[in-house]
mmCIF file of C-alpha atoms in Angstrom:
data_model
loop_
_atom_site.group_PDB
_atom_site.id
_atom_site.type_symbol
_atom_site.label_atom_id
_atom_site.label_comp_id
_atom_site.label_asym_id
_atom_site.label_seq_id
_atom_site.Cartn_x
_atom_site.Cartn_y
_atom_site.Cartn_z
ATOM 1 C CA UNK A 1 111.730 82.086 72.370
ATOM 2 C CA UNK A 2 110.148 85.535 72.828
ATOM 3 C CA UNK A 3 112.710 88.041 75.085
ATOM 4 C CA UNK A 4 110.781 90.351 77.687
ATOM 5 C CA UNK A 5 111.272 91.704 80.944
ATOM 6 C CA UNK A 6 108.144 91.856 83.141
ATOM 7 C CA UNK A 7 107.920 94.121 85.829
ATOM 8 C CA UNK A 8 105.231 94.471 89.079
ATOM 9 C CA UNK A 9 105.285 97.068 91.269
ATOM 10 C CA UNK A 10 103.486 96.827 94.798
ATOM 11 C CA UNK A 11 102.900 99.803 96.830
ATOM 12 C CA UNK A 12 101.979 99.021 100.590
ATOM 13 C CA UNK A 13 100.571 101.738 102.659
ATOM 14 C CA UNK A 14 100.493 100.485 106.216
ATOM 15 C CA UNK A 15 100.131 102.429 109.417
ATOM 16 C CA UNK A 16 98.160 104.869 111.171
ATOM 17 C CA UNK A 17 96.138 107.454 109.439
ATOM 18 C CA UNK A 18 97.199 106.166 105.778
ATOM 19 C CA UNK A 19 93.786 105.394 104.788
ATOM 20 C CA UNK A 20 93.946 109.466 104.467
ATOM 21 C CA UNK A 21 96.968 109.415 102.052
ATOM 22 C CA UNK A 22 94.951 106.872 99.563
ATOM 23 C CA UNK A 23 93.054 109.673 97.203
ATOM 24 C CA UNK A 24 96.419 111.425 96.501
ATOM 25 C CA UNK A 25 98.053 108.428 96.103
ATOM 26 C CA UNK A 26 95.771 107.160 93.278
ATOM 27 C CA UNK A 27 95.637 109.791 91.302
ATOM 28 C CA UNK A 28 99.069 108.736 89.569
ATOM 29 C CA UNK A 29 97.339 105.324 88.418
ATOM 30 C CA UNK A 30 94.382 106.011 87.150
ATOM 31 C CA UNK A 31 90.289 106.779 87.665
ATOM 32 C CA UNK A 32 88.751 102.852 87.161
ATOM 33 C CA UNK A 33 89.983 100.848 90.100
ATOM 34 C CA UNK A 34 89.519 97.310 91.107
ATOM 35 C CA UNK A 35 88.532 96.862 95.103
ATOM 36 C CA UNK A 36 89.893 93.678 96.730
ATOM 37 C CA UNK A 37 88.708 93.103 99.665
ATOM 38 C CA UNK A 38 88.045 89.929 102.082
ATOM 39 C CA UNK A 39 84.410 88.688 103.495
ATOM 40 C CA UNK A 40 83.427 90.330 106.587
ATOM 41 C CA UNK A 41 85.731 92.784 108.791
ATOM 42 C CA UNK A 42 86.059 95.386 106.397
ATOM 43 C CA UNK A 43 82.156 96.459 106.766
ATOM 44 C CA UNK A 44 81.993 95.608 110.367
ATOM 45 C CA UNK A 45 84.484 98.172 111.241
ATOM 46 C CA UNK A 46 83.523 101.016 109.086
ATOM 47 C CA UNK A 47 86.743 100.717 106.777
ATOM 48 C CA UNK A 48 84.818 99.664 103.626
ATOM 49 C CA UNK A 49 82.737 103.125 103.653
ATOM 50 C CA UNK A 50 85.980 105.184 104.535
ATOM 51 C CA UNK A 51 87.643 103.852 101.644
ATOM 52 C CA UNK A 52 84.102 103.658 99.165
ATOM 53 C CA UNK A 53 84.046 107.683 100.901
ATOM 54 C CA UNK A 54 87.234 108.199 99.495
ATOM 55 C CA UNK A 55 87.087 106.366 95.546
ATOM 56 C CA UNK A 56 83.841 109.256 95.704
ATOM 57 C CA UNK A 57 85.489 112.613 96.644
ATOM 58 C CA UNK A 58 87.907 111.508 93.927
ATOM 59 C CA UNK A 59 85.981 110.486 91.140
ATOM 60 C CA UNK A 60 87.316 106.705 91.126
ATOM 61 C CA UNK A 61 84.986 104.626 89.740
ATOM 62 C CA UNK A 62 85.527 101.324 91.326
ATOM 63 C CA UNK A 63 84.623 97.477 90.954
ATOM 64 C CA UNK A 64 84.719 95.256 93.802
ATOM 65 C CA UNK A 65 86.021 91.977 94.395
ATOM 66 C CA UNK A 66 84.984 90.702 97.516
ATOM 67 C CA UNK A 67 84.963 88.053 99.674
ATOM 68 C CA UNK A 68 88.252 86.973 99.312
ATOM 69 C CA UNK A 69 89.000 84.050 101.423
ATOM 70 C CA UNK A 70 92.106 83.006 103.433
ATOM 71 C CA UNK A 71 94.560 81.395 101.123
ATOM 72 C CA UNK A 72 92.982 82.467 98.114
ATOM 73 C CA UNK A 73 91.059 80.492 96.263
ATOM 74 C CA UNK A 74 91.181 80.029 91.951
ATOM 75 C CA UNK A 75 88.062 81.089 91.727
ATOM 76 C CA UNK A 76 88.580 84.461 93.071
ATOM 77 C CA UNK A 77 91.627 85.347 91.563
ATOM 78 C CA UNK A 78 90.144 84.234 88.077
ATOM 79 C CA UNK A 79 87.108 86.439 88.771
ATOM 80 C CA UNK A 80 89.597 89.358 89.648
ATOM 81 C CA UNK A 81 91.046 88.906 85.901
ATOM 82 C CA UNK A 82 87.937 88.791 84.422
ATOM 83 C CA UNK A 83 86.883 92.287 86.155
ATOM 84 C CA UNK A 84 89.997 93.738 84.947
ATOM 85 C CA UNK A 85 89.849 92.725 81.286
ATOM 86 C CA UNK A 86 86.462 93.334 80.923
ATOM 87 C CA UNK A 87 86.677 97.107 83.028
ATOM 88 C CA UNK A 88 90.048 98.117 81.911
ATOM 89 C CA UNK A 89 90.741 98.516 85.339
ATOM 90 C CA UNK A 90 93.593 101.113 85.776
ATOM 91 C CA UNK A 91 94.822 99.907 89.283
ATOM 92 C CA UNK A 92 94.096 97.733 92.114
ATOM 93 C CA UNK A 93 93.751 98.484 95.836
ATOM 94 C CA UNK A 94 93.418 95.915 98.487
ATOM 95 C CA UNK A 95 92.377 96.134 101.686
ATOM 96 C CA UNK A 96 92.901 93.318 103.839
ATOM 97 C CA UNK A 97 95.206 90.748 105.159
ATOM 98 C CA UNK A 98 97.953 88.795 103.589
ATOM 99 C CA UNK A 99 95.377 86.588 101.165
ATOM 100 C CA UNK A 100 93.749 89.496 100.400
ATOM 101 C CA UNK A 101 96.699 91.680 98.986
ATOM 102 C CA UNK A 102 97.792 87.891 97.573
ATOM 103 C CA UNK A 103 94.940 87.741 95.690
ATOM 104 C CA UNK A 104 94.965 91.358 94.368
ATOM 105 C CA UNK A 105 98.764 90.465 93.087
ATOM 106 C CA UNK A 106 97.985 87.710 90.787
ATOM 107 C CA UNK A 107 95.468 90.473 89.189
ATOM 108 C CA UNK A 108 98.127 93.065 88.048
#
């Protein structure tokens, strides 16, 4: 049997004004970024081009997952792997709801 201890950090930003914390906050993880988000809201209410705004004044080059449905499906979260074999994605941000930020998880 192989001996390891596995550890996965989550950092939550909730609250107003946050969204304006996020480019400082990255900087510690990384430049490549995976973007989790769900299928609709998020582009309705402006919040996908504040946060797009933001991966651009900071040089983040990003790849999106999107559409991420309530209670996640397989599909998405094996997608979500893929992206971050194949992009060496550095961190993940998700920006959503509870399926959304469960989906981003099972990526890390």
């Amino acid at each position: 049997m192989l001996d390891f201890n596995y550890m996965v950090s989550t950092k939550v930003l909730f609250g107003k004004n946050k969204i304006e914390r996020l480019g400082e906050e990255l900087k510690q993880y990384g430049k490549n970024i995976l973007f989790v988000y769900g299928r609709g809201s998020i582009k309705k209410t402006g919040l996908y081009d504040s946060v797009t705004n933001i991966f651009s004044r900071n040089s983040i080059v990003y790849h999106e997952l999107p559409g991420v449905q309530p209670n996640p499906r397989i599909t998405s979260v094996r997608q979500g792997i893929k992206l971050c074999r194949e992009q060496n994605i550095e961190c993940i941000v998700a920006v959503g709801g509870g399926s959304v930020i469960d989906c981003a998880k099972t990526n890390d």
